[in-house]
Tab-separated table of C-alpha atoms in Angstrom:
chain	number	residue	atom	x	y	z
A	1345	MET	CA	0.079	0.286	-0.076
A	1346	SER	CA	2.056	3.222	-1.159
A	1347	ILE	CA	1.616	6.724	-3.305
A	1348	SER	CA	3.650	6.406	-6.294
A	1349	LEU	CA	5.404	9.787	-6.308
A	1350	THR	CA	6.872	11.614	-9.384
A	1351	ALA	CA	10.251	12.490	-10.009
A	1352	GLN	CA	9.058	16.585	-8.596
A	1353	ASP	CA	7.829	14.765	-4.987
A	1354	GLN	CA	10.448	12.629	-4.706
A	1355	GLU	CA	13.373	15.722	-5.596
A	1356	LEU	CA	11.080	17.858	-3.111
A	1357	LEU	CA	11.038	14.968	-0.329
A	1358	ALA	CA	15.047	15.516	-0.108
A	1359	ARG	CA	14.738	19.192	-0.336
A	1360	ARG	CA	16.021	21.163	2.351
A	1361	PHE	CA	14.284	24.045	2.981
A	1362	SER	CA	16.313	25.897	6.106
A	1363	ILE	CA	19.790	26.227	7.257
A	1364	ALA	CA	21.573	26.939	10.089
A	1365	ASP	CA	24.444	28.836	9.117
A	1366	PRO	CA	24.163	30.570	5.425
A	1367	LYS	CA	27.022	32.015	5.738
A	1368	SER	CA	28.951	28.666	5.392
A	1369	LEU	CA	27.009	28.360	1.484
A	1370	SER	CA	29.455	28.593	-1.136
A	1371	ASP	CA	29.123	31.309	-4.579
A	1372	LEU	CA	27.878	33.878	-0.736
A	1373	ALA	CA	27.428	37.762	-2.582
A	1374	ASP	CA	28.045	40.498	-0.843
A	1375	GLU	CA	25.286	42.620	-3.106
A	1376	VAL	CA	22.616	42.058	-4.654
A	1377	PRO	CA	23.706	40.267	-8.014
A	1378	ALA	CA	22.574	41.427	-11.824
A	1379	ASP	CA	20.127	38.767	-12.220
A	1380	PHE	CA	18.284	39.194	-9.485
A	1381	ALA	CA	14.808	39.260	-11.153
A	1382	LYS	CA	15.320	35.925	-11.494
A	1383	ALA	CA	16.448	34.599	-8.277
A	1384	LYS	CA	14.943	32.077	-6.307
A	1385	LEU	CA	13.914	31.754	-2.511
A	1386	GLU	CA	16.414	28.217	-1.958
A	1387	PHE	CA	15.915	28.625	2.578
A	1388	GLU	CA	15.555	30.661	4.403
A	1389	TYR	CA	17.529	31.332	7.920
A	1390	ASP	CA	16.719	31.907	11.890
A	1391	ILE	CA	19.514	32.240	13.798
A	1392	ARG	CA	18.283	34.616	16.389
A	1393	PRO	CA	18.662	33.585	20.386
A	1394	GLY	CA	16.228	32.302	22.600
A	1395	GLY	CA	16.870	35.364	24.623
A	1396	PRO	CA	17.745	39.024	24.450
A	1397	ILE	CA	20.336	39.993	21.750
A	1398	THR	CA	23.335	40.870	22.840
A	1399	ASP	CA	26.010	40.541	20.411
A	1400	TRP	CA	24.582	41.974	16.597
A	1401	SER	CA	28.379	40.366	14.945
A	1402	LYS	CA	26.619	36.594	14.891
A	1403	PHE	CA	24.292	37.963	12.617
A	1404	VAL	CA	24.286	37.883	8.927
A	1405	VAL	CA	24.942	40.872	6.592
A	1406	CYS	CA	21.321	41.307	4.078
A	1407	ALA	CA	22.932	41.931	0.886
A	1408	HIS	CA	20.930	44.736	-0.127
A	1409	CYS	CA	20.902	47.156	3.376
A	1410	GLY	CA	24.286	46.215	4.435
A	1411	THR	CA	22.327	46.055	7.766
A	1412	ARG	CA	22.935	42.581	9.861
A	1413	HIS	CA	19.353	40.265	10.292
A	1414	GLY	CA	18.964	37.335	12.476
A	1415	ARG	CA	16.185	35.825	10.353
A	1416	GLY	CA	15.893	35.556	6.624
A	1417	PHE	CA	16.598	33.899	3.498
A	1418	VAL	CA	19.496	32.906	0.929
A	1419	MET	CA	18.590	33.573	-2.753
A	1420	LYS	CA	20.225	31.970	-5.336
A	1421	ALA	CA	20.214	34.040	-8.522
A	1422	PRO	CA	20.675	32.266	-12.181
A	1423	SER	CA	24.271	33.147	-12.502
A	1424	GLY	CA	24.897	31.173	-9.199
A	1425	ALA	CA	25.378	33.274	-7.070
A	1426	ARG	CA	23.529	33.667	-3.447
A	1427	PHE	CA	22.242	36.717	-1.612
A	1428	LEU	CA	21.120	36.726	1.769
A	1429	THR	CA	18.129	38.834	2.089
A	1430	GLY	CA	15.854	39.980	5.153
A	1431	LYS	CA	12.255	39.575	4.704
A	1432	ASP	CA	11.487	42.973	4.551
A	1433	CYS	CA	14.102	43.684	2.183
A	1434	GLY	CA	13.121	40.966	0.471
A	1435	ALA	CA	9.547	42.938	-0.346
A	1436	LYS	CA	11.957	46.511	-1.147
A	1437	ILE	CA	13.937	44.049	-4.025
A	1438	TYR	CA	11.042	42.258	-5.278
A	1439	ARG	CA	8.121	44.995	-4.806
A	1440	LEU	CA	4.870	42.944	-4.993
A	1441	ASP	CA	6.463	39.847	-7.033
A	1442	PHE	CA	7.721	38.539	-3.955
A	1443	HIS	CA	4.619	37.775	-2.056
A	1444	ASP	CA	4.795	35.299	-4.507
A	1445	ILE	CA	7.866	33.740	-4.245
A	1446	GLU	CA	7.155	33.269	-0.587
A	1447	GLN	CA	3.459	31.284	-1.395
A	1448	GLU	CA	5.882	29.051	-3.744
A	1449	PHE	CA	7.929	28.491	-0.379
A	1450	GLU	CA	6.218	28.020	1.243
A	1451	HIS	CA	3.901	25.818	-0.914
A	1452	GLY	CA	6.750	23.068	-1.062
A	1453	LYS	CA	7.392	23.433	2.358
A	1454	ALA	CA	3.986	22.768	3.334
A	1455	ARG	CA	3.594	19.461	0.763
A	1456	GLN	CA	7.019	18.434	2.347
A	1457	TYR	CA	5.555	18.365	5.520
A	1458	ASP	CA	2.125	16.118	4.450
A	1459	LEU	CA	4.043	14.500	2.128
A	1460	HIS	CA	6.011	12.797	4.473
A	1461	ARG	CA	3.311	12.818	7.072
A	1462	VAL	CA	1.040	10.701	4.315
A	1463	ILE	CA	3.928	7.951	3.564
A	1464	THR	CA	4.731	7.287	6.384
A	1465	CYS	CA	1.399	7.193	7.851
A	1466	LEU	CA	0.314	5.016	5.242
A	1467	PRO	CA	1.597	1.674	5.871
A	1468	LEU	CA	0.432	1.532	9.168
A	1469	LEU	CA	-3.295	1.947	8.724
A	1470	LYS	CA	-4.266	-1.467	8.210
A	1471	PRO	CA	-2.126	-3.050	11.195
A	1472	VAL	CA	-3.969	-0.221	13.069
A	1473	GLY	CA	-7.129	-0.936	11.790
A	1474	ALA	CA	-7.108	-4.539	11.799
A	1475	ALA	CA	-5.734	-4.584	15.483
A	1476	LEU	CA	-8.263	-1.913	16.989
A	1477	GLN	CA	-11.040	-4.890	14.833
A	1478	ALA	CA	-9.707	-7.001	17.599
A	1479	LEU	CA	-10.094	-4.536	19.955
A	1480	ALA	CA	-13.402	-3.672	19.637
A	1481	GLN	CA	-14.794	-7.537	20.175
A	1482	ASP	CA	-12.417	-7.407	23.860
A	1483	ILE	CA	-14.186	-9.017	26.359
A	1484	ARG	CA	-13.509	-6.195	28.141
A	1485	PHE	CA	-15.170	-3.255	26.850
A	1486	GLN	CA	-18.042	-5.920	27.063
A	1487	GLU	CA	-17.842	-6.024	31.144
A	1488	LEU	CA	-16.985	-2.607	31.416
A	1489	GLU	CA	-20.719	-1.896	29.751
A	1490	GLU	CA	-22.391	-4.427	31.434
A	1491	VAL	CA	-20.733	-2.410	34.726
A	1492	GLN	CA	-22.298	0.984	33.640
A	1493	ARG	CA	-25.683	-0.747	32.884
A	1494	ARG	CA	-25.982	-2.471	36.823
A	1495	PHE	CA	-24.970	1.502	38.828
A	1496	ARG	CA	-27.892	2.831	36.709
A	1497	PHE	CA	-30.169	0.484	37.301
A	1498	TRP	CA	-29.124	-0.648	40.697
A	1499	MET	CA	-27.811	3.195	41.468
A	1500	THR	CA	-30.062	4.691	40.018
A	1501	GLU	CA	-30.293	8.120	42.614
A	1502	LEU	CA	-26.494	7.436	43.638
A	1503	TYR	CA	-25.826	7.690	39.628
A	1504	GLN	CA	-27.748	10.832	39.129
A	1505	HIS	CA	-26.371	12.625	41.745
A	1506	LEU	CA	-23.055	11.714	40.315
A	1507	ARG	CA	-23.699	12.237	36.988
A	1508	ALA	CA	-24.309	15.532	37.421
A	1509	ALA	CA	-21.091	16.351	39.463
A	1510	ALA	CA	-19.137	14.706	36.296
A	1511	ASP	CA	-21.139	17.513	34.082
A	1512	ARG	CA	-20.142	20.083	35.725
A	1513	PRO	CA	-16.906	22.058	34.814
A	1514	ASP	CA	-15.469	22.035	37.992
A	1515	HIS	CA	-16.691	18.076	38.626
A	1516	GLN	CA	-17.246	18.397	42.132
A	1517	LEU	CA	-19.745	16.732	44.435
A	1518	VAL	CA	-21.946	18.768	46.309
A	1519	VAL	CA	-24.672	19.354	48.860
A	1520	PHE	CA	-26.785	22.638	49.469
A	1521	GLU	CA	-26.736	23.636	53.043
A	1522	VAL	CA	-29.849	26.833	54.290
A	1523	ILE	CA	-27.588	29.538	56.091
A	1524	PRO	CA	-28.344	32.834	57.337
A	1525	ASP	CA	-28.435	35.544	55.090
A	1526	GLU	CA	-27.153	38.433	56.556
A	1527	GLN	CA	-26.536	40.744	53.867
A	1528	GLY	CA	-30.508	40.226	52.798
A	1529	MET	CA	-31.130	40.983	56.408
A	1530	ARG	CA	-29.048	43.689	56.608
A	1531	GLU	CA	-30.577	45.458	53.358
A	1532	ARG	CA	-34.035	44.797	54.467
A	1533	ALA	CA	-32.815	46.889	57.779
A	1534	ALA	CA	-32.187	49.531	55.092
A	1535	ARG	CA	-34.794	49.953	53.284
A	1536	ASN	CA	-36.990	49.680	56.211
A	1537	LYS	CA	-35.049	53.169	57.382
A	1538	GLU	CA	-35.891	54.039	54.315
A	1539	ILE	CA	-39.112	53.798	54.395
A	1540	ARG	CA	-39.486	55.349	58.181
A	1541	GLU	CA	-37.821	58.466	57.221
A	1542	GLU	CA	-39.578	58.946	53.934
A	1543	ARG	CA	-43.504	58.161	56.416
A	1544	ALA	CA	-42.089	60.738	59.166
A	1545	LYS	CA	-42.252	63.426	55.800
A	1546	MET	CA	-45.330	62.901	54.787
A	1547	THR	CA	-48.589	64.493	56.300
A	1548	VAL	CA	-51.557	62.177	57.767
A	1549	THR	CA	-53.651	63.093	54.410
A	1550	GLU	CA	-51.137	62.483	52.267
A	1551	ARG	CA	-49.739	59.311	53.719
A	1552	LYS	CA	-53.705	58.038	53.789
A	1553	ARG	CA	-53.963	59.097	50.019
A	1554	ARG	CA	-51.016	56.807	49.180
A	1555	TRP	CA	-52.451	53.908	51.660
A	1556	GLN	CA	-55.640	54.182	49.317
A	1557	ALA	CA	-54.110	54.389	46.057
A	1558	GLY	CA	-51.627	51.108	46.938
A	1559	GLN	CA	-48.615	53.329	46.838
A	1560	LEU	CA	-47.381	53.669	50.170
A	1561	ARG	CA	-44.292	50.758	50.551
A	1562	LYS	CA	-44.890	48.443	53.146
A	1563	ILE	CA	-42.014	48.192	56.074
A	1564	GLU	CA	-41.046	44.349	56.037
A	1565	ASP	CA	-41.212	42.020	59.579
A	1566	GLU	CA	-37.219	42.519	60.638
A	1567	SER	CA	-38.257	39.470	63.103
A	1568	LYS	CA	-38.630	37.110	60.064
A	1569	PRO	CA	-35.040	35.480	59.633
A	1570	MET	CA	-33.524	35.422	56.149
A	1571	THR	CA	-32.317	32.143	54.873
A	1572	LYS	CA	-30.659	30.687	51.703
A	1573	ARG	CA	-28.876	27.659	49.911
A	1574	GLN	CA	-25.140	27.696	49.679
A	1575	GLU	CA	-23.456	24.787	47.961
A	1576	LYS	CA	-20.608	22.928	50.328
A	1577	THR	CA	-18.493	20.594	48.300
A	1578	ILE	CA	-18.187	17.049	49.417
A	1579	MET	CA	-15.163	15.644	47.046
A	1580	ILE	CA	-13.996	16.042	44.031
A	1581	LEU	CA	-14.959	13.117	41.291
A	1582	ARG	CA	-12.385	11.734	39.705
A	1583	GLY	CA	-12.763	9.414	37.035
A	1584	HIS	CA	-15.856	11.140	36.324
A	1585	ASN	CA	-15.585	9.765	31.981
A	1586	PHE	CA	-16.901	6.735	34.188
A	1587	LEU	CA	-19.973	7.999	34.271
A	1588	LYS	CA	-20.471	9.110	30.604
A	1589	LYS	CA	-21.590	7.443	27.385
A	1590	SER	CA	-17.733	7.729	25.799
A	1591	VAL	CA	-16.981	4.947	27.957
A	1592	GLU	CA	-20.095	2.808	26.949
A	1593	ASP	CA	-19.316	4.112	23.218
A	1594	ILE	CA	-17.253	1.610	21.916
A	1595	ALA	CA	-18.876	1.754	18.348
A	1596	LYS	CA	-16.607	4.509	17.465
A	1597	LEU	CA	-13.619	2.622	17.439
A	1598	LEU	CA	-15.129	0.347	14.898
A	1599	GLU	CA	-16.047	4.010	13.230
A	1600	GLY	CA	-12.869	4.760	13.394
A	1601	ARG	CA	-11.685	1.746	11.576
A	1602	GLY	CA	-14.230	2.070	8.501
A	1603	ARG	CA	-12.946	6.056	8.086
A	1604	LEU	CA	-9.411	4.410	7.951
A	1605	ALA	CA	-10.125	1.863	5.165
A	1606	GLY	CA	-11.991	4.901	3.309
A	1607	LEU	CA	-8.903	6.576	3.668
A	1608	MET	CA	-6.568	3.882	2.370
A	1609	TYR	CA	-8.818	2.801	-0.501
A	1610	GLY	CA	-10.234	5.790	-1.759
A	1611	SER	CA	-8.306	8.924	-0.956
A	1612	LEU	CA	-4.724	7.952	-1.310
A	1613	ALA	CA	-3.944	4.147	-2.307
A	1614	GLY	CA	-2.568	3.541	-5.710
A	1615	HIS	CA	-2.873	6.906	-6.383
A	1616	SER	CA	-0.023	9.015	-8.090
A	1617	SER	CA	1.325	12.488	-6.205
A	1618	HIS	CA	0.626	14.493	-9.006
A	1619	GLN	CA	-3.010	13.676	-7.872
A	1620	LEU	CA	-2.845	14.810	-4.734
A	1621	ASP	CA	-2.724	18.381	-4.215
A	1622	ASN	CA	-2.027	19.910	-1.403
A	1623	ALA	CA	-5.357	20.290	-0.017
A	1624	LYS	CA	-5.741	16.808	-0.177
A	1625	LEU	CA	-2.819	15.726	1.957
A	1626	ALA	CA	-3.252	18.353	4.627
A	1627	GLU	CA	-7.160	16.831	4.471
A	1628	ALA	CA	-5.387	13.003	4.523
A	1629	CYS	CA	-3.664	14.464	7.712
A	1630	ARG	CA	-5.945	16.182	9.471
A	1631	LYS	CA	-8.770	13.143	9.091
A	1632	ILE	CA	-5.359	10.691	10.300
A	1633	GLN	CA	-5.161	13.151	13.256
A	1634	GLU	CA	-8.570	12.986	14.214
A	1635	PHE	CA	-8.756	9.587	14.693
A	1636	VAL	CA	-5.271	8.985	16.931
A	1637	GLU	CA	-7.218	12.100	18.795
A	1638	GLY	CA	-10.257	9.869	19.062
A	1639	ILE	CA	-8.524	6.722	19.918
A	1640	ASP	CA	-6.314	8.651	22.768
A	1641	LYS	CA	-10.150	10.336	24.024
A	1642	ILE	CA	-11.402	6.524	24.270
A	1643	GLU	CA	-7.676	5.157	25.756
A	1644	GLN	CA	-8.243	8.094	28.660
A	1645	ASP	CA	-12.034	7.786	29.439
A	1646	LEU	CA	-11.284	3.916	30.632
A	1647	ARG	CA	-8.426	4.768	32.287
A	1648	ASP	CA	-10.906	6.709	34.439
A	1649	VAL	CA	-12.516	3.541	34.910
A	1650	LEU	CA	-9.417	2.429	37.174
A	1651	VAL	CA	-9.545	6.035	38.902
A	1652	PHE	CA	-13.463	6.052	39.774
A	1653	PHE	CA	-13.501	2.585	41.428
A	1654	ASP	CA	-10.212	3.484	43.108
A	1655	SER	CA	-11.199	2.609	47.187
A	1656	ALA	CA	-10.566	5.858	48.429
A	1657	HIS	CA	-12.793	7.375	46.198
A	1658	LEU	CA	-15.497	5.224	46.880
A	1659	LYS	CA	-15.310	5.800	50.343
A	1660	GLY	CA	-15.658	9.468	50.050
A	1661	ILE	CA	-18.541	8.236	46.847
A	1662	ALA	CA	-20.280	5.889	50.048
A	1663	ASP	CA	-20.097	8.083	53.190
A	1664	TYR	CA	-22.435	10.795	50.849
A	1665	ALA	CA	-24.700	9.049	48.877
A	1666	SER	CA	-25.526	7.111	53.020
A	1667	ASN	CA	-26.068	10.864	53.898
A	1668	THR	CA	-27.827	12.734	51.233
A	1669	HIS	CA	-32.096	12.518	51.297
A	1670	GLY	CA	-31.857	12.161	47.810
A	1671	CYS	CA	-29.695	8.460	47.932
A	1672	LYS	CA	-32.316	6.749	49.991
A	1673	GLY	CA	-30.776	3.490	51.915
A	1674	SER	CA	-26.457	3.010	52.692
A	1675	TYR	CA	-23.290	2.246	50.726
A	1676	SER	CA	-20.230	1.422	51.824
A	1677	ALA	CA	-17.301	0.912	49.636
A	1678	MET	CA	-15.459	-2.339	48.992
A	1679	GLU	CA	-12.445	-2.811	46.455
A	1680	GLY	CA	-13.166	-2.348	43.439
A	1681	GLY	CA	-16.983	-1.088	43.951
A	1682	LEU	CA	-20.099	-0.052	46.101
A	1683	ILE	CA	-22.566	-2.359	48.052
A	1684	PHE	CA	-25.741	-0.724	48.088
A	1685	ASN	CA	-28.248	-1.925	50.897
A	1686	PRO	CA	-31.810	-0.769	49.930
A	1687	ARG	CA	-34.291	0.216	53.211
A	1688	GLY	CA	-36.763	-2.684	53.792
A	1689	GLY	CA	-35.088	-5.653	53.842
A	1690	ASP	CA	-33.924	-6.371	49.698
A	1691	ASP	CA	-30.971	-7.852	49.040
A	1692	PRO	CA	-27.647	-5.629	48.517
A	1693	ALA	CA	-26.373	-4.814	45.462
A	1694	VAL	CA	-23.174	-4.407	44.212
A	1695	VAL	CA	-21.164	-2.555	41.295
A	1696	GLY	CA	-17.737	-2.894	41.051
A	1697	ILE	CA	-15.163	-4.033	38.142
A	1698	PRO	CA	-14.282	-7.211	37.707
A	1699	LYS	CA	-11.087	-8.647	39.992
A	1700	LYS	CA	-7.444	-8.094	38.680
A	1701	PHE	CA	-9.270	-5.853	35.786
A	1702	GLU	CA	-6.505	-4.770	33.269
A	1703	LEU	CA	-7.360	-1.422	30.330
A	1704	PRO	CA	-7.233	-2.669	26.911
A	1705	SER	CA	-3.555	-1.929	25.447
A	1706	PHE	CA	-3.586	0.634	22.096
A	1707	ASP	CA	-0.073	0.603	21.146
A	1708	CYS	CA	-1.009	-0.303	17.766
A	1709	VAL	CA	-1.732	3.785	17.645
A	1710	GLU	CA	1.700	4.798	18.971
A	1711	PRO	CA	3.453	4.748	15.406
A	1712	LEU	CA	0.812	6.402	13.549
A	1713	ARG	CA	0.959	8.993	16.281
A	1714	ARG	CA	5.448	8.811	15.907
A	1715	ALA	CA	4.287	9.385	11.974
A	1716	LEU	CA	2.109	12.397	12.538
A	1717	SER	CA	4.564	14.007	14.738
A	1718	ILE	CA	7.510	14.089	12.613
A	1719	SER	CA	9.463	16.832	12.345
A	1720	LEU	CA	9.906	18.741	8.997
A	1721	ILE	CA	12.992	17.798	6.847
A	1722	SER	CA	13.882	21.351	6.586
A	1723	LYS	CA	14.288	21.671	10.101
A	1724	ALA	CA	16.014	18.319	10.557
A	1725	ALA	CA	18.962	19.118	8.161
């Protein structure tokens, strides 16, 4: 499974686009040569230090303006002469044409990068697809789906409480306390004072007229306590993705495998590189990247299962459930699970992961991930 490369793309893959020491090049002219108009942008360079600039002598002299630049381009004229120019100076030499020169250079860089990644990824897609097919049929996925089902069915009230916490941005498990509203009572007292002062300025006739018209403000009863509800954090819910559908939805793996097949046999394999413009190459890389990120998400969701069923974490959940009015019955924690003792003497319900449960391995995706993160050839040169 491969792409047939044109001679032009073979040359492109071997090309360097950047150079670490532009002064080391041969045929380097001090001035802009006479045939500069037909020069090609050969390399880019960036020799600026990471921190403040303290030694300008290490920068290179621009053939156009004579000053030193830390970043710019190496131009090569038809005569073979090379000359250095900064980015702004390049625009001054070639005016509007320099935009087209830069665009052609960047176009080549982008094509080299994506072509290299696609060629590296393509042989990996088929074995990754086969490995994911086997993973999707793994008995451990079915076990986790059953754990989720039992949790929702046997511990419905607790599941709803935890799911609400999982949906919060801070993943906090909270209760609401009723506390005195001191600020509200102060504001009420201030309003009453204002009303009394307002009434003191009225005549008896004016007060009666306003009362009959329903315009006389009432004095509130300050002996009545004012309260408000306040959140109290019980614990941070760990492994919250276990409660979400993503752990259960293992069909995503098969969907991803289908998209891989479409990419392998429809968009890439068997094509000549001249049929794949930069947009198609970039789209192929994007699809592979999205696929890898989707698998990473599922893998993280599965890791959250072990986090959720950590014994110390479950103890906090059991304590919360046993002392919350919304969860009937009593709860206790065991290693890798929760025990629910319903009221009325019914048999206890146990929800937990199987003993010695281990997560499936997603190592098959690692070669694809490395291929996507491959460094630009031009930067490695």
